[in-house]
């Protein structure tokens, strides 16, 4: 079938998410980066994109020069239920409190992750309802440079945030 590929290594990894969140680790280098998707289970596009990226890595299509941690389904239960919330809570707002989003931040810090990409999506009936890239200048100004590059190459709008993890818009 055209467009269909079978990747048993990838499918073994994905099947493990039935037990909960799984961190896929690949690459070596002096720096560690993390990509997560699935904070909101009803945002399927970034979860699919991270799985596609994992597949390309497994096929050897990328030459990584860093250690990369990938979590395509941060909250598998929310993905299975196609919901934004877990136990009636928006997990984006829990990153400094408790639960899986706090745990993933702690995990990143304990593994010396220097950059974390938290992938989300939108649709015309949700906020903001158009292609956009959120960025912050704090704690890393490089985040705004990457966001500007993505916007330039994807025809997306830049939605600046003062500090990563906050809802204080207006900088970048």
mmCIF file with all atom_site columns, C-alpha atoms in Angstrom:
data_model
loop_
_atom_site.group_PDB
_atom_site.id
_atom_site.type_symbol
_atom_site.label_atom_id
_atom_site.label_alt_id
_atom_site.label_comp_id
_atom_site.label_asym_id
_atom_site.label_entity_id
_atom_site.label_seq_id
_atom_site.pdbx_PDB_ins_code
_atom_site.Cartn_x
_atom_site.Cartn_y
_atom_site.Cartn_z
_atom_site.occupancy
_atom_site.B_iso_or_equiv
_atom_site.pdbx_formal_charge
_atom_site.auth_seq_id
_atom_site.auth_comp_id
_atom_site.auth_asym_id
_atom_site.auth_atom_id
_atom_site.pdbx_PDB_model_num
ATOM 1   C CA . UNK A 1 1   ? 0.000   0.000  0.000  1.00 0.00 ? 1   UNK A CA 1
ATOM 2   C CA . UNK A 1 2   ? 1.438   3.373  -1.021 1.00 0.00 ? 2   UNK A CA 1
ATOM 3   C CA . UNK A 1 3   ? 2.473   5.582  1.910  1.00 0.00 ? 3   UNK A CA 1
ATOM 4   C CA . UNK A 1 4   ? 2.344   2.717  4.390  1.00 0.00 ? 4   UNK A CA 1
ATOM 5   C CA . UNK A 1 5   ? 5.514   1.457  6.012  1.00 0.00 ? 5   UNK A CA 1
ATOM 6   C CA . UNK A 1 6   ? 5.940   -1.156 8.665  1.00 0.00 ? 6   UNK A CA 1
ATOM 7   C CA . UNK A 1 7   ? 8.404   -0.411 11.424 1.00 0.00 ? 7   UNK A CA 1
ATOM 8   C CA . UNK A 1 8   ? 8.363   -3.098 14.087 1.00 0.00 ? 8   UNK A CA 1
ATOM 9   C CA . UNK A 1 9   ? 10.827  -1.244 16.346 1.00 0.00 ? 9   UNK A CA 1
ATOM 10  C CA . UNK A 1 10  ? 8.611   1.837  16.341 1.00 0.00 ? 10  UNK A CA 1
ATOM 11  C CA . UNK A 1 11  ? 5.441   -0.195 16.904 1.00 0.00 ? 11  UNK A CA 1
ATOM 12  C CA . UNK A 1 12  ? 7.012   -1.965 19.899 1.00 0.00 ? 12  UNK A CA 1
ATOM 13  C CA . UNK A 1 13  ? 7.760   1.427  21.411 1.00 0.00 ? 13  UNK A CA 1
ATOM 14  C CA . UNK A 1 14  ? 4.287   2.823  20.695 1.00 0.00 ? 14  UNK A CA 1
ATOM 15  C CA . UNK A 1 15  ? 2.607   -0.291 22.140 1.00 0.00 ? 15  UNK A CA 1
ATOM 16  C CA . UNK A 1 16  ? 4.394   0.342  25.451 1.00 0.00 ? 16  UNK A CA 1
ATOM 17  C CA . UNK A 1 17  ? 2.328   3.510  25.914 1.00 0.00 ? 17  UNK A CA 1
ATOM 18  C CA . UNK A 1 18  ? -0.592  1.272  26.914 1.00 0.00 ? 18  UNK A CA 1
ATOM 19  C CA . UNK A 1 19  ? 1.191   1.184  30.290 1.00 0.00 ? 19  UNK A CA 1
ATOM 20  C CA . UNK A 1 20  ? 1.659   4.970  30.442 1.00 0.00 ? 20  UNK A CA 1
ATOM 21  C CA . UNK A 1 21  ? 4.079   7.624  29.210 1.00 0.00 ? 21  UNK A CA 1
ATOM 22  C CA . UNK A 1 22  ? 7.312   6.355  27.704 1.00 0.00 ? 22  UNK A CA 1
ATOM 23  C CA . UNK A 1 23  ? 10.489  8.361  27.094 1.00 0.00 ? 23  UNK A CA 1
ATOM 24  C CA . UNK A 1 24  ? 12.328  7.322  23.939 1.00 0.00 ? 24  UNK A CA 1
ATOM 25  C CA . UNK A 1 25  ? 16.055  8.120  24.168 1.00 0.00 ? 25  UNK A CA 1
ATOM 26  C CA . UNK A 1 26  ? 18.346  8.279  21.152 1.00 0.00 ? 26  UNK A CA 1
ATOM 27  C CA . UNK A 1 27  ? 21.640  9.857  20.147 1.00 0.00 ? 27  UNK A CA 1
ATOM 28  C CA . UNK A 1 28  ? 24.714  11.014 21.978 1.00 0.00 ? 28  UNK A CA 1
ATOM 29  C CA . UNK A 1 29  ? 26.428  14.311 22.464 1.00 0.00 ? 29  UNK A CA 1
ATOM 30  C CA . UNK A 1 30  ? 27.270  17.039 24.915 1.00 0.00 ? 30  UNK A CA 1
ATOM 31  C CA . UNK A 1 31  ? 23.769  18.501 24.901 1.00 0.00 ? 31  UNK A CA 1
ATOM 32  C CA . UNK A 1 32  ? 20.433  16.914 25.679 1.00 0.00 ? 32  UNK A CA 1
ATOM 33  C CA . UNK A 1 33  ? 17.157  18.013 24.123 1.00 0.00 ? 33  UNK A CA 1
ATOM 34  C CA . UNK A 1 34  ? 13.572  16.869 24.688 1.00 0.00 ? 34  UNK A CA 1
ATOM 35  C CA . UNK A 1 35  ? 10.511  16.844 22.443 1.00 0.00 ? 35  UNK A CA 1
ATOM 36  C CA . UNK A 1 36  ? 7.107   16.155 23.966 1.00 0.00 ? 36  UNK A CA 1
ATOM 37  C CA . UNK A 1 37  ? 3.608   15.958 22.519 1.00 0.00 ? 37  UNK A CA 1
ATOM 38  C CA . UNK A 1 38  ? 0.307   14.776 23.863 1.00 0.00 ? 38  UNK A CA 1
ATOM 39  C CA . UNK A 1 39  ? -0.093  17.106 26.829 1.00 0.00 ? 39  UNK A CA 1
ATOM 40  C CA . UNK A 1 40  ? -3.586  17.523 25.392 1.00 0.00 ? 40  UNK A CA 1
ATOM 41  C CA . UNK A 1 41  ? -5.006  14.275 24.058 1.00 0.00 ? 41  UNK A CA 1
ATOM 42  C CA . UNK A 1 42  ? -7.242  15.990 21.523 1.00 0.00 ? 42  UNK A CA 1
ATOM 43  C CA . UNK A 1 43  ? -4.244  17.540 19.745 1.00 0.00 ? 43  UNK A CA 1
ATOM 44  C CA . UNK A 1 44  ? -3.298  14.622 17.515 1.00 0.00 ? 44  UNK A CA 1
ATOM 45  C CA . UNK A 1 45  ? -1.181  16.385 14.863 1.00 0.00 ? 45  UNK A CA 1
ATOM 46  C CA . UNK A 1 46  ? 1.891   16.956 17.088 1.00 0.00 ? 46  UNK A CA 1
ATOM 47  C CA . UNK A 1 47  ? 1.697   13.406 18.432 1.00 0.00 ? 47  UNK A CA 1
ATOM 48  C CA . UNK A 1 48  ? 1.706   12.050 14.877 1.00 0.00 ? 48  UNK A CA 1
ATOM 49  C CA . UNK A 1 49  ? 4.548   14.412 13.934 1.00 0.00 ? 49  UNK A CA 1
ATOM 50  C CA . UNK A 1 50  ? 6.720   13.195 16.822 1.00 0.00 ? 50  UNK A CA 1
ATOM 51  C CA . UNK A 1 51  ? 6.021   9.558  15.884 1.00 0.00 ? 51  UNK A CA 1
ATOM 52  C CA . UNK A 1 52  ? 6.963   10.368 12.271 1.00 0.00 ? 52  UNK A CA 1
ATOM 53  C CA . UNK A 1 53  ? 10.198  11.980 13.488 1.00 0.00 ? 53  UNK A CA 1
ATOM 54  C CA . UNK A 1 54  ? 10.943  8.895  15.603 1.00 0.00 ? 54  UNK A CA 1
ATOM 55  C CA . UNK A 1 55  ? 10.390  6.709  12.544 1.00 0.00 ? 55  UNK A CA 1
ATOM 56  C CA . UNK A 1 56  ? 12.816  8.813  10.497 1.00 0.00 ? 56  UNK A CA 1
ATOM 57  C CA . UNK A 1 57  ? 15.416  8.529  13.272 1.00 0.00 ? 57  UNK A CA 1
ATOM 58  C CA . UNK A 1 58  ? 14.992  4.742  13.429 1.00 0.00 ? 58  UNK A CA 1
ATOM 59  C CA . UNK A 1 59  ? 15.466  4.570  9.655  1.00 0.00 ? 59  UNK A CA 1
ATOM 60  C CA . UNK A 1 60  ? 18.734  6.506  9.996  1.00 0.00 ? 60  UNK A CA 1
ATOM 61  C CA . UNK A 1 61  ? 17.496  9.581  8.136  1.00 0.00 ? 61  UNK A CA 1
ATOM 62  C CA . UNK A 1 62  ? 18.853  11.977 10.780 1.00 0.00 ? 62  UNK A CA 1
ATOM 63  C CA . UNK A 1 63  ? 22.408  12.440 12.018 1.00 0.00 ? 63  UNK A CA 1
ATOM 64  C CA . UNK A 1 64  ? 21.831  13.528 15.610 1.00 0.00 ? 64  UNK A CA 1
ATOM 65  C CA . UNK A 1 65  ? 24.629  15.352 17.410 1.00 0.00 ? 65  UNK A CA 1
ATOM 66  C CA . UNK A 1 66  ? 22.896  15.388 20.765 1.00 0.00 ? 66  UNK A CA 1
ATOM 67  C CA . UNK A 1 67  ? 21.064  13.130 23.145 1.00 0.00 ? 67  UNK A CA 1
ATOM 68  C CA . UNK A 1 68  ? 17.373  13.402 22.343 1.00 0.00 ? 68  UNK A CA 1
ATOM 69  C CA . UNK A 1 69  ? 14.505  12.430 24.620 1.00 0.00 ? 69  UNK A CA 1
ATOM 70  C CA . UNK A 1 70  ? 11.144  12.057 22.876 1.00 0.00 ? 70  UNK A CA 1
ATOM 71  C CA . UNK A 1 71  ? 7.701   11.597 24.401 1.00 0.00 ? 71  UNK A CA 1
ATOM 72  C CA . UNK A 1 72  ? 5.038   11.429 21.674 1.00 0.00 ? 72  UNK A CA 1
ATOM 73  C CA . UNK A 1 73  ? 2.165   10.618 24.040 1.00 0.00 ? 73  UNK A CA 1
ATOM 74  C CA . UNK A 1 74  ? 2.743   12.416 27.339 1.00 0.00 ? 74  UNK A CA 1
ATOM 75  C CA . UNK A 1 75  ? -0.714  11.519 28.610 1.00 0.00 ? 75  UNK A CA 1
ATOM 76  C CA . UNK A 1 76  ? -1.845  8.401  26.709 1.00 0.00 ? 76  UNK A CA 1
ATOM 77  C CA . UNK A 1 77  ? -5.113  8.252  28.669 1.00 0.00 ? 77  UNK A CA 1
ATOM 78  C CA . UNK A 1 78  ? -6.087  11.720 27.394 1.00 0.00 ? 78  UNK A CA 1
ATOM 79  C CA . UNK A 1 79  ? -5.144  10.696 23.838 1.00 0.00 ? 79  UNK A CA 1
ATOM 80  C CA . UNK A 1 80  ? -7.265  7.543  24.091 1.00 0.00 ? 80  UNK A CA 1
ATOM 81  C CA . UNK A 1 81  ? -10.176 9.652  25.357 1.00 0.00 ? 81  UNK A CA 1
ATOM 82  C CA . UNK A 1 82  ? -9.516  12.440 22.797 1.00 0.00 ? 82  UNK A CA 1
ATOM 83  C CA . UNK A 1 83  ? -9.715  15.060 25.524 1.00 0.00 ? 83  UNK A CA 1
ATOM 84  C CA . UNK A 1 84  ? -7.746  18.151 26.476 1.00 0.00 ? 84  UNK A CA 1
ATOM 85  C CA . UNK A 1 85  ? -8.063  17.406 30.181 1.00 0.00 ? 85  UNK A CA 1
ATOM 86  C CA . UNK A 1 86  ? -6.931  14.732 32.607 1.00 0.00 ? 86  UNK A CA 1
ATOM 87  C CA . UNK A 1 87  ? -9.093  14.377 35.693 1.00 0.00 ? 87  UNK A CA 1
ATOM 88  C CA . UNK A 1 88  ? -10.780 17.699 34.762 1.00 0.00 ? 88  UNK A CA 1
ATOM 89  C CA . UNK A 1 89  ? -7.432  19.550 34.782 1.00 0.00 ? 89  UNK A CA 1
ATOM 90  C CA . UNK A 1 90  ? -5.562  21.249 31.943 1.00 0.00 ? 90  UNK A CA 1
ATOM 91  C CA . UNK A 1 91  ? -2.147  19.636 32.365 1.00 0.00 ? 91  UNK A CA 1
ATOM 92  C CA . UNK A 1 92  ? -0.373  22.648 30.846 1.00 0.00 ? 92  UNK A CA 1
ATOM 93  C CA . UNK A 1 93  ? -1.405  24.569 33.956 1.00 0.00 ? 93  UNK A CA 1
ATOM 94  C CA . UNK A 1 94  ? -0.014  21.855 36.257 1.00 0.00 ? 94  UNK A CA 1
ATOM 95  C CA . UNK A 1 95  ? 3.655   21.957 35.181 1.00 0.00 ? 95  UNK A CA 1
ATOM 96  C CA . UNK A 1 96  ? 4.716   23.740 38.377 1.00 0.00 ? 96  UNK A CA 1
ATOM 97  C CA . UNK A 1 97  ? 2.304   21.897 40.675 1.00 0.00 ? 97  UNK A CA 1
ATOM 98  C CA . UNK A 1 98  ? 2.071   18.127 40.446 1.00 0.00 ? 98  UNK A CA 1
ATOM 99  C CA . UNK A 1 99  ? 1.297   15.288 38.070 1.00 0.00 ? 99  UNK A CA 1
ATOM 100 C CA . UNK A 1 100 ? 2.776   14.135 34.791 1.00 0.00 ? 100 UNK A CA 1
ATOM 101 C CA . UNK A 1 101 ? 3.670   17.585 33.448 1.00 0.00 ? 101 UNK A CA 1
ATOM 102 C CA . UNK A 1 102 ? 5.568   18.442 36.642 1.00 0.00 ? 102 UNK A CA 1
ATOM 103 C CA . UNK A 1 103 ? 7.220   15.020 36.457 1.00 0.00 ? 103 UNK A CA 1
ATOM 104 C CA . UNK A 1 104 ? 8.394   15.562 32.863 1.00 0.00 ? 104 UNK A CA 1
ATOM 105 C CA . UNK A 1 105 ? 9.891   18.959 33.788 1.00 0.00 ? 105 UNK A CA 1
ATOM 106 C CA . UNK A 1 106 ? 11.706  17.334 36.725 1.00 0.00 ? 106 UNK A CA 1
ATOM 107 C CA . UNK A 1 107 ? 12.854  14.504 34.426 1.00 0.00 ? 107 UNK A CA 1
ATOM 108 C CA . UNK A 1 108 ? 14.235  17.011 31.919 1.00 0.00 ? 108 UNK A CA 1
ATOM 109 C CA . UNK A 1 109 ? 16.076  18.925 34.635 1.00 0.00 ? 109 UNK A CA 1
ATOM 110 C CA . UNK A 1 110 ? 17.537  15.746 36.153 1.00 0.00 ? 110 UNK A CA 1
ATOM 111 C CA . UNK A 1 111 ? 18.806  14.678 32.709 1.00 0.00 ? 111 UNK A CA 1
ATOM 112 C CA . UNK A 1 112 ? 20.423  18.063 31.978 1.00 0.00 ? 112 UNK A CA 1
ATOM 113 C CA . UNK A 1 113 ? 18.069  18.875 29.113 1.00 0.00 ? 113 UNK A CA 1
ATOM 114 C CA . UNK A 1 114 ? 18.997  22.298 27.727 1.00 0.00 ? 114 UNK A CA 1
ATOM 115 C CA . UNK A 1 115 ? 16.035  22.673 25.363 1.00 0.00 ? 115 UNK A CA 1
ATOM 116 C CA . UNK A 1 116 ? 12.485  21.363 25.583 1.00 0.00 ? 116 UNK A CA 1
ATOM 117 C CA . UNK A 1 117 ? 10.019  21.531 22.703 1.00 0.00 ? 117 UNK A CA 1
ATOM 118 C CA . UNK A 1 118 ? 6.406   21.154 23.885 1.00 0.00 ? 118 UNK A CA 1
ATOM 119 C CA . UNK A 1 119 ? 4.369   20.517 20.713 1.00 0.00 ? 119 UNK A CA 1
ATOM 120 C CA . UNK A 1 120 ? 0.700   21.507 20.470 1.00 0.00 ? 120 UNK A CA 1
ATOM 121 C CA . UNK A 1 121 ? -1.806  22.116 17.694 1.00 0.00 ? 121 UNK A CA 1
ATOM 122 C CA . UNK A 1 122 ? -4.962  24.048 17.062 1.00 0.00 ? 122 UNK A CA 1
ATOM 123 C CA . UNK A 1 123 ? -7.871  24.059 14.656 1.00 0.00 ? 123 UNK A CA 1
ATOM 124 C CA . UNK A 1 124 ? -10.214 26.751 13.325 1.00 0.00 ? 124 UNK A CA 1
ATOM 125 C CA . UNK A 1 125 ? -12.661 26.260 16.210 1.00 0.00 ? 125 UNK A CA 1
ATOM 126 C CA . UNK A 1 126 ? -10.079 26.562 18.997 1.00 0.00 ? 126 UNK A CA 1
ATOM 127 C CA . UNK A 1 127 ? -7.771  29.295 20.262 1.00 0.00 ? 127 UNK A CA 1
ATOM 128 C CA . UNK A 1 128 ? -5.854  30.747 18.527 1.00 0.00 ? 128 UNK A CA 1
ATOM 129 C CA . UNK A 1 129 ? -7.428  29.074 15.470 1.00 0.00 ? 129 UNK A CA 1
ATOM 130 C CA . UNK A 1 130 ? -4.551  29.678 13.041 1.00 0.00 ? 130 UNK A CA 1
ATOM 131 C CA . UNK A 1 131 ? -1.018  28.399 12.444 1.00 0.00 ? 131 UNK A CA 1
ATOM 132 C CA . UNK A 1 132 ? 1.124   29.819 15.197 1.00 0.00 ? 132 UNK A CA 1
ATOM 133 C CA . UNK A 1 133 ? 4.342   29.343 17.108 1.00 0.00 ? 133 UNK A CA 1
ATOM 134 C CA . UNK A 1 134 ? 4.654   30.289 20.768 1.00 0.00 ? 134 UNK A CA 1
ATOM 135 C CA . UNK A 1 135 ? 8.060   31.298 22.011 1.00 0.00 ? 135 UNK A CA 1
ATOM 136 C CA . UNK A 1 136 ? 9.761   32.908 24.964 1.00 0.00 ? 136 UNK A CA 1
ATOM 137 C CA . UNK A 1 137 ? 12.963  34.836 25.528 1.00 0.00 ? 137 UNK A CA 1
ATOM 138 C CA . UNK A 1 138 ? 13.249  33.460 29.038 1.00 0.00 ? 138 UNK A CA 1
ATOM 139 C CA . UNK A 1 139 ? 14.945  31.292 30.035 1.00 0.00 ? 139 UNK A CA 1
ATOM 140 C CA . UNK A 1 140 ? 16.595  30.936 26.578 1.00 0.00 ? 140 UNK A CA 1
ATOM 141 C CA . UNK A 1 141 ? 16.639  33.702 23.976 1.00 0.00 ? 141 UNK A CA 1
ATOM 142 C CA . UNK A 1 142 ? 17.461  31.036 21.358 1.00 0.00 ? 142 UNK A CA 1
ATOM 143 C CA . UNK A 1 143 ? 13.852  29.878 21.669 1.00 0.00 ? 143 UNK A CA 1
ATOM 144 C CA . UNK A 1 144 ? 12.673  33.109 20.044 1.00 0.00 ? 144 UNK A CA 1
ATOM 145 C CA . UNK A 1 145 ? 15.226  32.744 17.248 1.00 0.00 ? 145 UNK A CA 1
ATOM 146 C CA . UNK A 1 146 ? 14.010  29.203 16.519 1.00 0.00 ? 146 UNK A CA 1
ATOM 147 C CA . UNK A 1 147 ? 10.383  30.362 16.638 1.00 0.00 ? 147 UNK A CA 1
ATOM 148 C CA . UNK A 1 148 ? 11.063  33.153 14.152 1.00 0.00 ? 148 UNK A CA 1
ATOM 149 C CA . UNK A 1 149 ? 12.756  30.662 11.821 1.00 0.00 ? 149 UNK A CA 1
ATOM 150 C CA . UNK A 1 150 ? 9.776   28.272 12.035 1.00 0.00 ? 150 UNK A CA 1
ATOM 151 C CA . UNK A 1 151 ? 7.324   31.113 11.378 1.00 0.00 ? 151 UNK A CA 1
ATOM 152 C CA . UNK A 1 152 ? 9.284   32.311 8.379  1.00 0.00 ? 152 UNK A CA 1
ATOM 153 C CA . UNK A 1 153 ? 9.331   28.827 6.852  1.00 0.00 ? 153 UNK A CA 1
ATOM 154 C CA . UNK A 1 154 ? 5.767   27.726 7.675  1.00 0.00 ? 154 UNK A CA 1
ATOM 155 C CA . UNK A 1 155 ? 3.711   30.873 7.156  1.00 0.00 ? 155 UNK A CA 1
ATOM 156 C CA . UNK A 1 156 ? 2.771   30.882 10.847 1.00 0.00 ? 156 UNK A CA 1
ATOM 157 C CA . UNK A 1 157 ? 2.219   33.756 13.260 1.00 0.00 ? 157 UNK A CA 1
ATOM 158 C CA . UNK A 1 158 ? 4.550   34.369 16.163 1.00 0.00 ? 158 UNK A CA 1
ATOM 159 C CA . UNK A 1 159 ? 2.795   34.395 19.547 1.00 0.00 ? 159 UNK A CA 1
ATOM 160 C CA . UNK A 1 160 ? 5.378   35.604 22.056 1.00 0.00 ? 160 UNK A CA 1
ATOM 161 C CA . UNK A 1 161 ? 5.271   34.655 25.723 1.00 0.00 ? 161 UNK A CA 1
ATOM 162 C CA . UNK A 1 162 ? 7.321   36.442 28.357 1.00 0.00 ? 162 UNK A CA 1
ATOM 163 C CA . UNK A 1 163 ? 8.539   33.302 30.130 1.00 0.00 ? 163 UNK A CA 1
ATOM 164 C CA . UNK A 1 164 ? 8.323   29.638 29.121 1.00 0.00 ? 164 UNK A CA 1
ATOM 165 C CA . UNK A 1 165 ? 5.387   27.983 30.840 1.00 0.00 ? 165 UNK A CA 1
ATOM 166 C CA . UNK A 1 166 ? 3.566   31.256 31.512 1.00 0.00 ? 166 UNK A CA 1
ATOM 167 C CA . UNK A 1 167 ? 0.560   32.827 29.871 1.00 0.00 ? 167 UNK A CA 1
ATOM 168 C CA . UNK A 1 168 ? 2.108   36.321 29.892 1.00 0.00 ? 168 UNK A CA 1
ATOM 169 C CA . UNK A 1 169 ? 2.037   37.301 26.216 1.00 0.00 ? 169 UNK A CA 1
ATOM 170 C CA . UNK A 1 170 ? 3.816   40.173 24.576 1.00 0.00 ? 170 UNK A CA 1
ATOM 171 C CA . UNK A 1 171 ? 7.559   39.651 24.319 1.00 0.00 ? 171 UNK A CA 1
ATOM 172 C CA . UNK A 1 172 ? 9.955   37.819 21.944 1.00 0.00 ? 172 UNK A CA 1
#
